[in-house]
Tab-separated table of C-alpha atoms and ligand atoms in Angstrom:
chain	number	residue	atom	x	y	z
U	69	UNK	CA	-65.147	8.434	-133.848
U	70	UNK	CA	-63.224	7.018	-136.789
U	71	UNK	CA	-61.445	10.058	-137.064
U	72	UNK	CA	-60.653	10.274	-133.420
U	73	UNK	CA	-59.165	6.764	-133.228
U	74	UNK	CA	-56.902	7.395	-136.401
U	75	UNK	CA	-55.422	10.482	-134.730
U	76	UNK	CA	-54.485	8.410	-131.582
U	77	UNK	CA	-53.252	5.796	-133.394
U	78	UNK	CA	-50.279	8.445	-134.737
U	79	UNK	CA	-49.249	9.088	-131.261
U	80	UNK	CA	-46.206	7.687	-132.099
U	81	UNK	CA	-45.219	10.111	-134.657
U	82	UNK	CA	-44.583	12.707	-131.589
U	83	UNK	CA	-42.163	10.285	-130.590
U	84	UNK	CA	-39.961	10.584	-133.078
U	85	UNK	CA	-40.183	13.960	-133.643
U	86	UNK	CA	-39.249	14.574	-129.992
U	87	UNK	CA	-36.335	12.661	-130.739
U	88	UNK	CA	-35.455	14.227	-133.524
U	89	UNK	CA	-36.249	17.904	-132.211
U	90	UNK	CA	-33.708	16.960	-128.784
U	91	UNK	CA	-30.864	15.899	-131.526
U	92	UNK	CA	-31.404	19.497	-133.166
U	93	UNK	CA	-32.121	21.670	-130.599
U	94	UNK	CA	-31.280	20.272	-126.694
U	95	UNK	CA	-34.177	22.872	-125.230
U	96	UNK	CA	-36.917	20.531	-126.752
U	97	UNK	CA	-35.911	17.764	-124.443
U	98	UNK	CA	-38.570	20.048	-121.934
U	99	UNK	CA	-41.295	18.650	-124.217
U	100	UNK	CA	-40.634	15.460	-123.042
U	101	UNK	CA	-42.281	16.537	-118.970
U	102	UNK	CA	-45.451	15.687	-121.065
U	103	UNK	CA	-44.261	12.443	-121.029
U	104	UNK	CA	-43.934	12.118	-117.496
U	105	UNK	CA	-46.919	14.314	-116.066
U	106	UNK	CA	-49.677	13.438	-118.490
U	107	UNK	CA	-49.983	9.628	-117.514
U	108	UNK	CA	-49.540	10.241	-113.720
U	109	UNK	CA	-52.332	13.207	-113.959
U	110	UNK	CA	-54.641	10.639	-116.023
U	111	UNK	CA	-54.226	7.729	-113.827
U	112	UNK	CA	-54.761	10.470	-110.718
U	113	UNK	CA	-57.838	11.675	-112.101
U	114	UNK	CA	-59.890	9.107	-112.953
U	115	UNK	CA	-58.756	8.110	-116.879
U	116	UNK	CA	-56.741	4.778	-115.297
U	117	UNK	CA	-54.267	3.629	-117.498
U	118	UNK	CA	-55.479	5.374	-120.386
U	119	UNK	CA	-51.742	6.845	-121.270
U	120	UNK	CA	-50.791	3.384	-121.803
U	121	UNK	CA	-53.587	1.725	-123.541
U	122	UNK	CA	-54.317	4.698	-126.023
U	123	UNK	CA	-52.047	7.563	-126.148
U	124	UNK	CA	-48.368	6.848	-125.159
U	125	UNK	CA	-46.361	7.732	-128.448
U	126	UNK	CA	-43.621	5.095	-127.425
U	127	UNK	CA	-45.894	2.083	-126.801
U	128	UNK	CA	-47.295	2.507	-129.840
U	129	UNK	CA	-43.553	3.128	-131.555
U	130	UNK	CA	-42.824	-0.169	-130.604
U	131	UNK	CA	-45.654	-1.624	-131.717
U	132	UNK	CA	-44.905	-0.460	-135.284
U	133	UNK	CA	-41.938	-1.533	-135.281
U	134	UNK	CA	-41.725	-5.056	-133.475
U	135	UNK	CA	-45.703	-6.313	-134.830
U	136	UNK	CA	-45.642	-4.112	-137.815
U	137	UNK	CA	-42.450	-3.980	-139.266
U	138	UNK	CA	-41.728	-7.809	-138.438
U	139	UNK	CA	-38.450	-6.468	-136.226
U	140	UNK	CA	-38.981	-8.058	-133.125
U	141	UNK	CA	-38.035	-12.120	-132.825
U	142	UNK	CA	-40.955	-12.278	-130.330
U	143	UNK	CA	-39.771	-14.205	-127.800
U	144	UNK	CA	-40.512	-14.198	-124.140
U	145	UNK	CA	-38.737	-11.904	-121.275
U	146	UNK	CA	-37.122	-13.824	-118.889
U	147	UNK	CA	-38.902	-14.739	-115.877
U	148	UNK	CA	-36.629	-12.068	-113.446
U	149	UNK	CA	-37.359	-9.101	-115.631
U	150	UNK	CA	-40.998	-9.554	-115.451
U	151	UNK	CA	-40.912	-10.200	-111.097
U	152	UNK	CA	-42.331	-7.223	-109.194
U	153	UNK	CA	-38.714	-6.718	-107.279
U	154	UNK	CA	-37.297	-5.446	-110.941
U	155	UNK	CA	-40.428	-3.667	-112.044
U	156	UNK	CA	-40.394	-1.562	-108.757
U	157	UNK	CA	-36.539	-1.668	-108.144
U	158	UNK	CA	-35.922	-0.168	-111.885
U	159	UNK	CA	-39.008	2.448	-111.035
U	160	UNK	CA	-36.999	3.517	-107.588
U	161	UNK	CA	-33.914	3.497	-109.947
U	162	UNK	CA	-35.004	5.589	-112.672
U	163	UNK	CA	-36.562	8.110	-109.606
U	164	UNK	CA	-33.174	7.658	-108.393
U	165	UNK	CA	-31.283	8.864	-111.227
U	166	UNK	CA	-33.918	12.173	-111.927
U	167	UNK	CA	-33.605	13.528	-109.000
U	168	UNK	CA	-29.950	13.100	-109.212
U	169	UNK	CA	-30.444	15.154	-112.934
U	170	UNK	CA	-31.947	17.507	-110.755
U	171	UNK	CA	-29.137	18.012	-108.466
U	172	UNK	CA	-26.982	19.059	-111.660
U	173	UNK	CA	-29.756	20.921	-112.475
U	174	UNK	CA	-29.448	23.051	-109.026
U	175	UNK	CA	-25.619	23.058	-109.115
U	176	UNK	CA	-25.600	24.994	-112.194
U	177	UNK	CA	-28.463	27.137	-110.617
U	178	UNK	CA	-26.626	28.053	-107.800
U	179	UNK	CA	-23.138	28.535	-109.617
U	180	UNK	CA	-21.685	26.038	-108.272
U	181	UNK	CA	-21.347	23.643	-111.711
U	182	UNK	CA	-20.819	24.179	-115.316
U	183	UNK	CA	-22.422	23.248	-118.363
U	184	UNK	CA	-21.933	19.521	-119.518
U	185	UNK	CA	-23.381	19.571	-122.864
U	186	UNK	CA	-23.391	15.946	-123.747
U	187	UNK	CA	-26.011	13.337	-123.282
U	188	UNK	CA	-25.060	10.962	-120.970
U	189	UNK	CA	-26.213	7.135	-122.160
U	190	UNK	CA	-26.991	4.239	-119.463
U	191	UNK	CA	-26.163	6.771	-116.489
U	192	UNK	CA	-22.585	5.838	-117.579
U	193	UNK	CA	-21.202	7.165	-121.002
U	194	UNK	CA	-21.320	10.778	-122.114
U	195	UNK	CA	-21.873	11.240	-125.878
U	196	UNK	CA	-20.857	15.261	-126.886
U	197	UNK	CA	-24.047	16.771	-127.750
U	198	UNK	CA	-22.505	20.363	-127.991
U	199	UNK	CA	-24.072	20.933	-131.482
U	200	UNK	CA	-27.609	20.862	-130.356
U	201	UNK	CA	-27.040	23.902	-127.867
U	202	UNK	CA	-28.072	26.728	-129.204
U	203	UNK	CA	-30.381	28.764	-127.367
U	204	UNK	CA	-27.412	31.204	-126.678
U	205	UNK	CA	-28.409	33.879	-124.038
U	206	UNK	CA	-31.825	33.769	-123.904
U	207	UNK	CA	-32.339	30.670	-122.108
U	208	UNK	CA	-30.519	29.994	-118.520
U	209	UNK	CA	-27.903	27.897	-118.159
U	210	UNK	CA	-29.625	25.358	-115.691
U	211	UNK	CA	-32.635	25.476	-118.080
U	212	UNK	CA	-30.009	23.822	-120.730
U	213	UNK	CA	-28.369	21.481	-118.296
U	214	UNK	CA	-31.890	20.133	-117.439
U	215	UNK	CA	-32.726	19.671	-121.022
U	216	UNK	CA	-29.453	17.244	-121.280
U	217	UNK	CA	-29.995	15.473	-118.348
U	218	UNK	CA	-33.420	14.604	-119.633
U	219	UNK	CA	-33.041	13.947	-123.182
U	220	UNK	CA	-30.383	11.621	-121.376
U	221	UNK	CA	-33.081	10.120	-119.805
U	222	UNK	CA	-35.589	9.846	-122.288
U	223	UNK	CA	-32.521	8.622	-124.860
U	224	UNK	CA	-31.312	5.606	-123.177
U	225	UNK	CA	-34.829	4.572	-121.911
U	226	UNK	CA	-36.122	4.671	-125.706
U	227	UNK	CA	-32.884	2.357	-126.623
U	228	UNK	CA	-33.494	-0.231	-123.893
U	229	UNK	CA	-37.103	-0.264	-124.919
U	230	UNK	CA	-36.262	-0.612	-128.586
U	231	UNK	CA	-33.652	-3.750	-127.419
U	232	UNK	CA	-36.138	-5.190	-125.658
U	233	UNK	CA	-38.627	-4.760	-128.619
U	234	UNK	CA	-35.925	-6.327	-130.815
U	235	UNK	CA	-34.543	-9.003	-128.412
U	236	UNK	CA	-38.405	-10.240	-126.901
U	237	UNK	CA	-41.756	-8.898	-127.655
U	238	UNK	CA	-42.691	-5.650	-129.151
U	239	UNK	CA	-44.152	-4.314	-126.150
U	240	UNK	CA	-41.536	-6.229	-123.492
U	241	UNK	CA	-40.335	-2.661	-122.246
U	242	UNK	CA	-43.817	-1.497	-121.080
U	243	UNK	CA	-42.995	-4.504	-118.854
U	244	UNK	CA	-40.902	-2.426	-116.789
U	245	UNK	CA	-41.203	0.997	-118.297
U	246	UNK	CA	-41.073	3.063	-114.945
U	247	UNK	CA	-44.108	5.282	-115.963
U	248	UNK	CA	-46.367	2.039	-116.617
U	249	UNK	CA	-45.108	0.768	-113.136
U	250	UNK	CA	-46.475	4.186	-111.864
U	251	UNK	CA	-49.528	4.358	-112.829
U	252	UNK	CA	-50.380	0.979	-112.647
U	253	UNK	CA	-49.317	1.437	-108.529
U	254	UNK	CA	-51.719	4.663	-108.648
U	255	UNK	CA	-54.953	2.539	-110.374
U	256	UNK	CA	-54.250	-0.297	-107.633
U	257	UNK	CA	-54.009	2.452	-104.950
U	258	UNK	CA	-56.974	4.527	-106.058
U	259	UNK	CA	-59.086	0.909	-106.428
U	260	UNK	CA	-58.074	-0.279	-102.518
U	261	UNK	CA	-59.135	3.215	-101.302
U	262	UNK	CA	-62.357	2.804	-103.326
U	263	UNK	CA	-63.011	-0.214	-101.254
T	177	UNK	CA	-70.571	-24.790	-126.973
T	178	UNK	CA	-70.637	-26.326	-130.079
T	179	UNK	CA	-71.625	-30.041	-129.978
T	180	UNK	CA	-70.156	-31.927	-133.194
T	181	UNK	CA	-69.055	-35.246	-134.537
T	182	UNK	CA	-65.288	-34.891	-134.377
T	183	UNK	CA	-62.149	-36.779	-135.264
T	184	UNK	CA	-61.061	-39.379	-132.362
T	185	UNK	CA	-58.140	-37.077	-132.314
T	186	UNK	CA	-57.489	-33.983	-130.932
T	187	UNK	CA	-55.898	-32.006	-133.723
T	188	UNK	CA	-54.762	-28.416	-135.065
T	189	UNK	CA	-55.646	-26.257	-137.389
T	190	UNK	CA	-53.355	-23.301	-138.067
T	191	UNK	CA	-54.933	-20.916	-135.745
T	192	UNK	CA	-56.607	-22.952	-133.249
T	193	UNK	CA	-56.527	-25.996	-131.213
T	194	UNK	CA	-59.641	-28.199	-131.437
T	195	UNK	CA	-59.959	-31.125	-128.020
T	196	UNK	CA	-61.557	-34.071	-127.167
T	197	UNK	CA	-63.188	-34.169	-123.925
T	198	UNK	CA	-66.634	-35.782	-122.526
T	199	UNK	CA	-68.603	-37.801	-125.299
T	200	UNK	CA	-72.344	-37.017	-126.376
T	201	UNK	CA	-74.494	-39.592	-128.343
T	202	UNK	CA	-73.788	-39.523	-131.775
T	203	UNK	CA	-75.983	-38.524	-134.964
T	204	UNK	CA	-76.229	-42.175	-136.026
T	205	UNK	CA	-78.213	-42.659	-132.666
T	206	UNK	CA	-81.551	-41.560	-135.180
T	207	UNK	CA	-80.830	-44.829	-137.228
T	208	UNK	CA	-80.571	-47.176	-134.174
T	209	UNK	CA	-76.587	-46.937	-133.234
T	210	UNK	CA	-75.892	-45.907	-129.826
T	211	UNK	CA	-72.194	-45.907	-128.971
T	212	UNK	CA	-71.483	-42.995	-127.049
T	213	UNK	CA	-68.530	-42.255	-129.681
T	214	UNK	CA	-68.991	-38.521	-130.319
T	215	UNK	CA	-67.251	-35.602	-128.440
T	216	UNK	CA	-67.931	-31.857	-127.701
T	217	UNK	CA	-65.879	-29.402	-129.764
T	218	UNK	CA	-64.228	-27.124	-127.120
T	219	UNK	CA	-62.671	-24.021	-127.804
T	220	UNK	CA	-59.400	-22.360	-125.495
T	221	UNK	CA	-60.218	-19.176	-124.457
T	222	UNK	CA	-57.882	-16.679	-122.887
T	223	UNK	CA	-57.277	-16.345	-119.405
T	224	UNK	CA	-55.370	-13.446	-117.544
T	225	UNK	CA	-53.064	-14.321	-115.210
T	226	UNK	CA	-53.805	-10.974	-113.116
T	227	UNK	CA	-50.428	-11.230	-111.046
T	228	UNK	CA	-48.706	-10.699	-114.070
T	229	UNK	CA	-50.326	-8.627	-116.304
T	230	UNK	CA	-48.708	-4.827	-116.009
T	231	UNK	CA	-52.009	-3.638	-117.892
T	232	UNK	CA	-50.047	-1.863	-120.675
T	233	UNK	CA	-53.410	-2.582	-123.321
T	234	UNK	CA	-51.425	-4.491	-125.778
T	235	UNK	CA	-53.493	-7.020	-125.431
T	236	UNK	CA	-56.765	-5.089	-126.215
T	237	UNK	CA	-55.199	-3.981	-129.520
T	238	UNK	CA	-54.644	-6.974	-131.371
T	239	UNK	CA	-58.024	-8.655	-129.947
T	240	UNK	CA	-60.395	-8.967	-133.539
T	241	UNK	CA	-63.266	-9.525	-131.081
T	242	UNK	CA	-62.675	-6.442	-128.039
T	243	UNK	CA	-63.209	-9.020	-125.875
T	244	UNK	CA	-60.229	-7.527	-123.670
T	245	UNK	CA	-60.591	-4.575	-121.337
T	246	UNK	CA	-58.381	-3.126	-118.628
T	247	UNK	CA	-59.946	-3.194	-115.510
T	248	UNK	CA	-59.566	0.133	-113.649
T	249	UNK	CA	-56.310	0.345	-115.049
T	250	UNK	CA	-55.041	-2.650	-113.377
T	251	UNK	CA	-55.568	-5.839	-114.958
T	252	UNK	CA	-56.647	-7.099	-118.313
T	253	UNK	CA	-60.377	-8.893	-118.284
T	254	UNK	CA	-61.479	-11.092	-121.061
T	255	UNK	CA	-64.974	-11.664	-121.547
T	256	UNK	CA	-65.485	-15.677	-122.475
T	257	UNK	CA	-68.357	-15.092	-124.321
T	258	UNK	CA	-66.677	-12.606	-126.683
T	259	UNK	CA	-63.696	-14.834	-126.720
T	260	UNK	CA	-62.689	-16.864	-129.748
T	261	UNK	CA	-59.769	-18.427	-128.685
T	262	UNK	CA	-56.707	-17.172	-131.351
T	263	UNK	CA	-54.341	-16.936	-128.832
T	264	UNK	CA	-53.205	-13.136	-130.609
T	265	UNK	CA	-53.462	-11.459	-127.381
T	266	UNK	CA	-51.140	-14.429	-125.617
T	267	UNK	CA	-48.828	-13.858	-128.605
T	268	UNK	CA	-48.490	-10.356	-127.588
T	269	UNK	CA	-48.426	-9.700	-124.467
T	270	UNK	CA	-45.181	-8.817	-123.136
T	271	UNK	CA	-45.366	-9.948	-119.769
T	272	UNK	CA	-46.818	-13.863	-120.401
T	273	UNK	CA	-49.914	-12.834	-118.246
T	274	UNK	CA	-51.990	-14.956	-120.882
T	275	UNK	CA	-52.548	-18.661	-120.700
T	276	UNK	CA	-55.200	-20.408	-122.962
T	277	UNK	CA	-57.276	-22.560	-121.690
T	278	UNK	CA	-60.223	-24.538	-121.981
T	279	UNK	CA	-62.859	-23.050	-119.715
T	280	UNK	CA	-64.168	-25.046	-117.062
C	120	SF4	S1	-45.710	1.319	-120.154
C	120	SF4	FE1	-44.497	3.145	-120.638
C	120	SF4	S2	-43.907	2.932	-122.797
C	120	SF4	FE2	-45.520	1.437	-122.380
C	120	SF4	S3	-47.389	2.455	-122.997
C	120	SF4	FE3	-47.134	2.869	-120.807
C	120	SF4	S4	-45.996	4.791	-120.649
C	120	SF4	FE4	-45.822	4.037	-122.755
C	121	SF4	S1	-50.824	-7.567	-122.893
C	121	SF4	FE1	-50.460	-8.825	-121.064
C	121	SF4	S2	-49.576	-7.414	-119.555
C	121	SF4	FE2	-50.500	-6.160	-121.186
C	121	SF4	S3	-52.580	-5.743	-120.428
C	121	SF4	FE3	-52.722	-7.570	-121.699
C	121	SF4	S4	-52.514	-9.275	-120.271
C	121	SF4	FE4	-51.798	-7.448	-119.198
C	122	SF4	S1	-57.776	-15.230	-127.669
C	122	SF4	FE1	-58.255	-13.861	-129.396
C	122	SF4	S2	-60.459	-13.480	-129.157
C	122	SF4	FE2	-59.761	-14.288	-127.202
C	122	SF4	S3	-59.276	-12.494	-125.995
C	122	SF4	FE3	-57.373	-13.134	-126.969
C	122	SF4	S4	-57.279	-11.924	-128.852
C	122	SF4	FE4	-59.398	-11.813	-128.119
C-alpha cells in the first residue's frame, strides 16, 4: 500500500519528462493522448474522478511547486474565472482549437499543407521548434504536424496553469483545466442517469 | 462537543478559532455559585459549497484527518465527525468551495 501511494505520488515526474522529451524530440508530443484519453476512460468506466484526485502528473506538478516549493502567493481566483460560463466556455474553446489542430493535421494528410515546425503558444505566436524534428523519413509528415500542434497544446496549457499556480492558488488551473471540466460533466452525467 | 470554562472572549489561537455561544452552568456550581457564566467550546468545521467545488481532490490531500472524499467524482464531502476544523483544505482549494463554519 505504502509503496503504491509513493509511486502515485511521482506522477508528476512524467510531466516533466514529457516536456522535456517534446523539446528534444517533437514525435513524443503523441505521449501526451494519455493525457487526454486516460481521465475520460476512468471517469467513463466507473473510477470517477480518479485522474484528478490521484494520478494526473500536472495537478500534482503544481502542487509541488505552489504548496511545496512556497511559489505560489496563494491568493484567490477571481470570482469570473471560477463561474460555470468560463469553465465550460474555455472547455468548448480548447475542443475548439483541437479539432482545428486536426484540420492541419488532415491538410498535410491530404497534400494540401506543409510542414510548420514550430510550436504555436496561446493559439497566437509561433515559436521555431525546427530542432526537435527529427524523425526524418520514417515517420509521416502529418504524424509530425500533429505532434506540433499538440505539444502546442499541451505547452501553453502547462504555462497558464503554472501562472495561475504562481498568480492564485497552487491548484487554481484545475479550476478550469478543460479535462477536469470533462470529467467532472461525465461523473454528474453518469450520477443523473443512475437516478 | 467539548463543554469547558472559557474566556468571556472569543479568541484565536494560531490554527484555530475558538467561539462563544450558549452558556452551561459553571464548575463553581459544586460549591454553591450558580451564574450561568460558562460557554460551550465550539469548533468550525468545513463545509463544501457543492456549486463550486470542481472536485479536483486537492482538498483530500492536505486533510491530516481524511475526513474529505469526492463524491462520485463530483463534489467534495466532509465528514463532521472526522473534522477538526484547520481550515487547510479551505486554504487550498482553488475554487473557494470551502467555508468554515460552526455546525449547527
Ligand atoms: S483538473 Fe486537469 S490538471 Fe487538474 S488534476 Fe484534473 S486533469 Fe490534472
Ligand atoms: S479543493 Fe475545493 S474544488 Fe477541489 S475538490 Fe476540494 S472543495 Fe472541491
Ligand atoms: S478543516 Fe482540516 S480536518 Fe476539517 S476537512 Fe478541512 S482539512 Fe480536514
Amino acid at each position: 500500500m505504502s509503496m503504491n501511494k509513493s509511486w502515485k505520488d511521482k506522477m508528476w515526474i512524467f510531466s516533466v519528462i514529457y516536456f522535456s522529451l517534446g523539446f528534444f524530440n517533437i514525435i513524443f508530443a503523441w505521449l501526451g493522448m494519455l493525457c487526454f484519453i486516460t481521465p475520460i476512460l476512468m471517469s467513463i468506466f466507473g473510477k470517477e474522478k480518479a485522474f484528478c484526485n490521484s494520478y494526473c502528473g500536472r495537478g500534482q506538478l503544481f502542487t509541488l511547486l505552489g504548496s511545496g516549493k512556497k511559489m505560489s502567493l496563494n491568493r484567490n481566483l477571481p470570482a469570473f474565472l471560477k463561474s460555470r460560463w468560463f469553465r465550460y466556455g474555455f472547455f468548448i474553446f480548447f475542443m475548439i482549437m483541437f479539432v482545428n489542430m486536426l484540420f492541419a493535421t488532415w491538410a498535410i494528410f491530404s497534400g494540401s499543407g506543409s510542414l510548420n515546425a514550430s510550436v504555436r503558444l496561446f493559439w497566437t505566436f509561433d515559436v521555431p521548434w525546427e530542432w526537435a524534428n527529427r524523425t526524418g523519413e520514417s515517420v509521416p509528415l502529418w504524424a509530425i504536424q500533429f505532434a506540433y500542434g499538440f505539444y502546442s497544446l499541451m505547452l501553453t496549457s502547462l504555462i497558464l496553469g503554472l501562472l495561475s499556480m504562481i498568480i492564485y492558488k497552487p491548484r487554481s488551473w484545475c479550476v478550469y483545466c478543460p479535462m477536469g471540466t470533462a470529467t467532472q460533466m461525465i461523473c454528474k452525467i453518469r450520477e443523473e442517469e443512475r437516478l | 462537543m467539548t463543554l469547558s470554562v472559557l474566556f468571556p472572549v472569543p479568541y484565536v489561537t494560531r490554527s484555530r478559532t475558538y467561539g462563544l455561544i450558549g452558556a452551561i452552568k459553571c464548575e463553581t456550581a459544586d460549591i454553591g455559585c450558580d451564574h450561568m457564566a460558562t460557554s460551550i467550546e465550539k469548533r468550525k468545521k468545513a463545509r463544501i459549497l457543492r456549486d463550486n467545488c470542481v472536485a479536483c481532490g486537492a482538498c483530500v490531500n492536505v486533510c491530516p484527518v481524511n475526513s474529505v472524499s469526492i463524491y462520485k467524482g463530483i463534489w467534495a464531502d466532509v465528514d463532521p465527525e472526522k473534522c477538526i476544523g484547520c481550515s487547510k483544505c479551505e486554504k487550498i482549494c482553488p475554487a473557494s468551495a470551502i467555508t468554515m463554519e460552526v455546525p449547527e
